[in-house]
GROMACS .gro file of C-alpha atoms in nm:
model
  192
    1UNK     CA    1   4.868   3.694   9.433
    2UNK     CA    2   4.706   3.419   9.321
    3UNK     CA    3   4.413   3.335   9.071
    4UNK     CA    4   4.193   3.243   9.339
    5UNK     CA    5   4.237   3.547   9.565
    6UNK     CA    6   4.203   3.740   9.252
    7UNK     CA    7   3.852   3.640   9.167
    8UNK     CA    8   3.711   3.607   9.514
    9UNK     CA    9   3.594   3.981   9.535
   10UNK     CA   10   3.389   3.931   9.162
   11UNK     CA   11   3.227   3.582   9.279
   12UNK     CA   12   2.989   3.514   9.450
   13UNK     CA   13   3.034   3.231   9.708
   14UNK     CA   14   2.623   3.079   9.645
   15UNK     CA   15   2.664   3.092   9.283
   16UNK     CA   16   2.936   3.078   9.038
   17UNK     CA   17   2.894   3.385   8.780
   18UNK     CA   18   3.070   3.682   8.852
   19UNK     CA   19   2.889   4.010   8.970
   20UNK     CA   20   2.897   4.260   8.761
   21UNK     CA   21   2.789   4.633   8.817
   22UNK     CA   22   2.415   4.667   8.712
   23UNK     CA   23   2.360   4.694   8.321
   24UNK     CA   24   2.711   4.570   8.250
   25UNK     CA   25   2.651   4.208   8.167
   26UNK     CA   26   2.395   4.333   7.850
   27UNK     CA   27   2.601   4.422   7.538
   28UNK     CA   28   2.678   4.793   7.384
   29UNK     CA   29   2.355   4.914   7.189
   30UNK     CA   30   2.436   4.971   6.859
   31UNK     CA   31   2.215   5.182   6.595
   32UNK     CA   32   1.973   5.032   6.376
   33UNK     CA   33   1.983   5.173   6.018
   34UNK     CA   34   1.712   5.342   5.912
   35UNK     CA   35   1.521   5.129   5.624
   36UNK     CA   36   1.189   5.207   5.403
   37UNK     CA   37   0.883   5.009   5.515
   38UNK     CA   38   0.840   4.662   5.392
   39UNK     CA   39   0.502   4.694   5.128
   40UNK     CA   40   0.347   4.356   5.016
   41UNK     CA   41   0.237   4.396   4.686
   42UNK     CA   42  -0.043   4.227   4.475
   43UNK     CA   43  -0.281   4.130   4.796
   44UNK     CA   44  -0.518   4.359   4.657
   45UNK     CA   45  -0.530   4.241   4.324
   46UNK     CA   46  -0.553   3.885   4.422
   47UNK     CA   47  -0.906   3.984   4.629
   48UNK     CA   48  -1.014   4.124   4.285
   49UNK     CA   49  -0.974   3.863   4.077
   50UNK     CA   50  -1.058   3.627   4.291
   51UNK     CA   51  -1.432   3.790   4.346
   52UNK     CA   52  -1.439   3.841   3.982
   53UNK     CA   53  -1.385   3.456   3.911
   54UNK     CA   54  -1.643   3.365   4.121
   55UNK     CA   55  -1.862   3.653   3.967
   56UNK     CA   56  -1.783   3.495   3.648
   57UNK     CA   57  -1.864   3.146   3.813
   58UNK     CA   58  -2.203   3.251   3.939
   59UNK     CA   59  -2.298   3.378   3.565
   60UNK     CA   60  -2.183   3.072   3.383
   61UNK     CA   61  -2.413   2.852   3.623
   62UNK     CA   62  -2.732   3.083   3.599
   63UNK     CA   63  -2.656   3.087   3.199
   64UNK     CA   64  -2.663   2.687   3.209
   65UNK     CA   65  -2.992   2.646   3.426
   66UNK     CA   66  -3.195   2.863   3.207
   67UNK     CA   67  -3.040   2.693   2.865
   68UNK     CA   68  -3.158   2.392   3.079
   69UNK     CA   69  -3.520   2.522   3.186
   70UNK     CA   70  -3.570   2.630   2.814
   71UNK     CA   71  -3.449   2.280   2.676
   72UNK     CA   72  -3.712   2.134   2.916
   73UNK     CA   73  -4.006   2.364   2.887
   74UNK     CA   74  -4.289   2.247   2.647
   75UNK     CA   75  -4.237   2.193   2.277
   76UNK     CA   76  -4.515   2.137   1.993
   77UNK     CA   77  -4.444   1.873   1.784
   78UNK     CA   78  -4.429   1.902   1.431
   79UNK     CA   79  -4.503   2.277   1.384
   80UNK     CA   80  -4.853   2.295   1.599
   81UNK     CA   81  -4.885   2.571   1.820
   82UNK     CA   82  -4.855   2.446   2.171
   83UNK     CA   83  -5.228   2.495   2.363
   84UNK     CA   84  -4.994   2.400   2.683
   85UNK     CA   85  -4.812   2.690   2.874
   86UNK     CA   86  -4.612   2.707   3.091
   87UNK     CA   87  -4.590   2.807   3.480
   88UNK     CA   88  -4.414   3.148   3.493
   89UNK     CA   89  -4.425   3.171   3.135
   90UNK     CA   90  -4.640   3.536   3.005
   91UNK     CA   91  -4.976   3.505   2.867
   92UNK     CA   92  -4.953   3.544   2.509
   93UNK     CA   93  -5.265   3.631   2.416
   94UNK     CA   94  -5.458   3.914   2.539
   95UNK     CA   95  -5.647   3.861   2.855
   96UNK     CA   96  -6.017   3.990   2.757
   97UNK     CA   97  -6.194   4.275   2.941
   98UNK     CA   98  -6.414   4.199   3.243
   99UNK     CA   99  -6.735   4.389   3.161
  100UNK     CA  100  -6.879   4.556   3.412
  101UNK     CA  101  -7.157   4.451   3.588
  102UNK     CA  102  -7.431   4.716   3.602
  103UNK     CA  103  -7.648   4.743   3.924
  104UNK     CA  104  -8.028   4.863   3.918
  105UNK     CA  105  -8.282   4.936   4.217
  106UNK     CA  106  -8.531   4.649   4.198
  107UNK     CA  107  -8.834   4.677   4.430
  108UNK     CA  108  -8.952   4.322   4.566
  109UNK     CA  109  -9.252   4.296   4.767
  110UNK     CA  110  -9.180   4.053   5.044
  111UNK     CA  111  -9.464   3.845   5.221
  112UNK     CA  112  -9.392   3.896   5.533
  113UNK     CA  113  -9.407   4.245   5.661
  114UNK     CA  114  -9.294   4.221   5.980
  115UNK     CA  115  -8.992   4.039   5.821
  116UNK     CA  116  -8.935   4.401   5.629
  117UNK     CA  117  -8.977   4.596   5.936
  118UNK     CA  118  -8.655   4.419   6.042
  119UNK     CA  119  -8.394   4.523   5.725
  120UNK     CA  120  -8.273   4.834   5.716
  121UNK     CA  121  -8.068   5.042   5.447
  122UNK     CA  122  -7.722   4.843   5.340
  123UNK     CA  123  -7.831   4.485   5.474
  124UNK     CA  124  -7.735   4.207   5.303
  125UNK     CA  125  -8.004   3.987   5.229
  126UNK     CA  126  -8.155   3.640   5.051
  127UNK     CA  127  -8.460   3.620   4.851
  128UNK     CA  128  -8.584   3.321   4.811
  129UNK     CA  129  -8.895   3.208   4.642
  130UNK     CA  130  -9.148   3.005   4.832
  131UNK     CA  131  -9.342   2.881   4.538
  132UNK     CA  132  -9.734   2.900   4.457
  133UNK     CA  133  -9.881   2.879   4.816
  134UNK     CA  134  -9.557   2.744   4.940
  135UNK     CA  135  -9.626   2.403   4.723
  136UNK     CA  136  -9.403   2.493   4.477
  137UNK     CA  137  -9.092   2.427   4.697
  138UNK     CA  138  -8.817   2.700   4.734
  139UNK     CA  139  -8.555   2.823   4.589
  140UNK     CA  140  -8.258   3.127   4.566
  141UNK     CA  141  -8.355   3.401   4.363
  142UNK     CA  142  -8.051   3.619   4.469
  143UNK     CA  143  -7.766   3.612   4.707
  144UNK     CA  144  -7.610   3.845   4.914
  145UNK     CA  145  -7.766   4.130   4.750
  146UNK     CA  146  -7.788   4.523   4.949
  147UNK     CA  147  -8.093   4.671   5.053
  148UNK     CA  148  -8.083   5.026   4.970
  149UNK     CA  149  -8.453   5.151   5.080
  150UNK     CA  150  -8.734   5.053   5.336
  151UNK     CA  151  -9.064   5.203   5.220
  152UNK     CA  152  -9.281   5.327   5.486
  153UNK     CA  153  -9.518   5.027   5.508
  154UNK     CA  154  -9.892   5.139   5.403
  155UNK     CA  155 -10.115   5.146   5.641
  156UNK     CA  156 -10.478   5.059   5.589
  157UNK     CA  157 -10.692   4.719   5.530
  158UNK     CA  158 -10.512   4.433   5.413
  159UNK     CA  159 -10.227   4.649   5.358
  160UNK     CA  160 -10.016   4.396   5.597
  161UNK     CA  161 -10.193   4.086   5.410
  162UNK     CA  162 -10.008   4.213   5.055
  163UNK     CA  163  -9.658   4.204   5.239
  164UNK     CA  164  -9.431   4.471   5.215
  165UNK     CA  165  -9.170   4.651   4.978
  166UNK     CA  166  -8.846   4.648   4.984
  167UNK     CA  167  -8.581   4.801   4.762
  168UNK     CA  168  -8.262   4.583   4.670
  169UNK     CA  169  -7.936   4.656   4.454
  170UNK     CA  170  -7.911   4.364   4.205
  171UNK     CA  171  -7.778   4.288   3.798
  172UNK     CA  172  -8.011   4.369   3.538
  173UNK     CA  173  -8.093   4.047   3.503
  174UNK     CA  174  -8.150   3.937   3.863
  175UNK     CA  175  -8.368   4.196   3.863
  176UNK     CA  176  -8.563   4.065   3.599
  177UNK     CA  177  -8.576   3.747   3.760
  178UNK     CA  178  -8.707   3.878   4.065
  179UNK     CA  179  -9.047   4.103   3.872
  180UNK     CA  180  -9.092   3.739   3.699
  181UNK     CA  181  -9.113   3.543   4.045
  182UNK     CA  182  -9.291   3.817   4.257
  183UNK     CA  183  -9.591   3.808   4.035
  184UNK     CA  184  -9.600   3.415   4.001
  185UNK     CA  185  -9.463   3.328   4.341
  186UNK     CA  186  -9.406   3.435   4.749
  187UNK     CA  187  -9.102   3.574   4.860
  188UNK     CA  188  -8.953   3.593   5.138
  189UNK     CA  189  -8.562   3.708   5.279
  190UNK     CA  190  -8.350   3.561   5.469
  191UNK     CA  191  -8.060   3.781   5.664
  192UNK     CA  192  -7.687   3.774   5.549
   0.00000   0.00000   0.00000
């Protein structure tokens, strides 16, 4: 027999590798030995120190800005205190107590009654004085001040010729103002 007639049955005439029987042309498997898993060691380490250099970074930086803000905040030369201070800087001396303002019920009789008829209790109103006869020219006695009671106007002859009363919330010493000015001068209000 010869070579040729030998290897006709394995080849193929349309292509020239042999044919094999299905899963014969893949090598024998062999075992794979059995090995510990592969652990990679100093990752984590590496993640801390590299957070705690820039930790360290961030500190160095905010400890050289404020050495810098105190080197350029304001000095007093030759041993006098400094009058100057600061923006952010605390106040060093002691801020002093507001007093408190102390309200009284002043009455004020207003000119115009029919003016009065109109307020009620909790408006805020003007008064403003209209001078001697109104020659005097004008001017604000008190601003923005509350009304806290309407007196029943009194009825009678020339009741409505003497104005009427009205009772306003003001300082002690607005008030003051205001007795001074009703006996020298008209008043009249003027709505808030």
């Amino acid at each position: 027999m010869s070579r040729s007639a030998v290897a006709a049955p394995y080849s193929s005439p349309a292509s020239s590798l042999p044919l094999f029987p299905p899963g014969s042309e893949a090598p024998p498997t062999c075992e794979v030995p059995h090995f510990a898993p592969v652990r990679v060691r100093g990752g984590h380490g590496r993640l801390h120190r590299l957070v705690r250099h820039r930790r360290r970074l961030l500190a160095a930086g905010l400890a050289v800005t404020a050495a810098a803000l105190v080197a350029a905040g304001p000095h007093s030369s030759a041993g006098e205190p400094d009058t100057r201070r600061a923006r952010g800087h605390p106040v060093a001396e002691p801020v002093p107590e507001r007093q408190s303002t102390r309200f009284v019920a002043a009455p004020v009789r207003i000119a115009d009654a029919a003016t009065v008829r109109l307020l009620k209790p909790g408006d805020r109103i003007d008064v403003v004085s209209t001078g001697d006869g109104g020659t005097g020219g004008t001017s604000v006695l008190a601003r923005g001040v509350r009304v806290t009671e309407v007196p029943e106007p009194v009825t009678g002859a020339g009741a409505a010729a003497d104005g009427a009363l009205v009772v306003v919330s003001v300082p002690r010493e607005t008030a003051h103002r205001l007795v001074g000015a009703g006996t020298t001068a008209r008043l009249a209000v003027a709505l808030c």
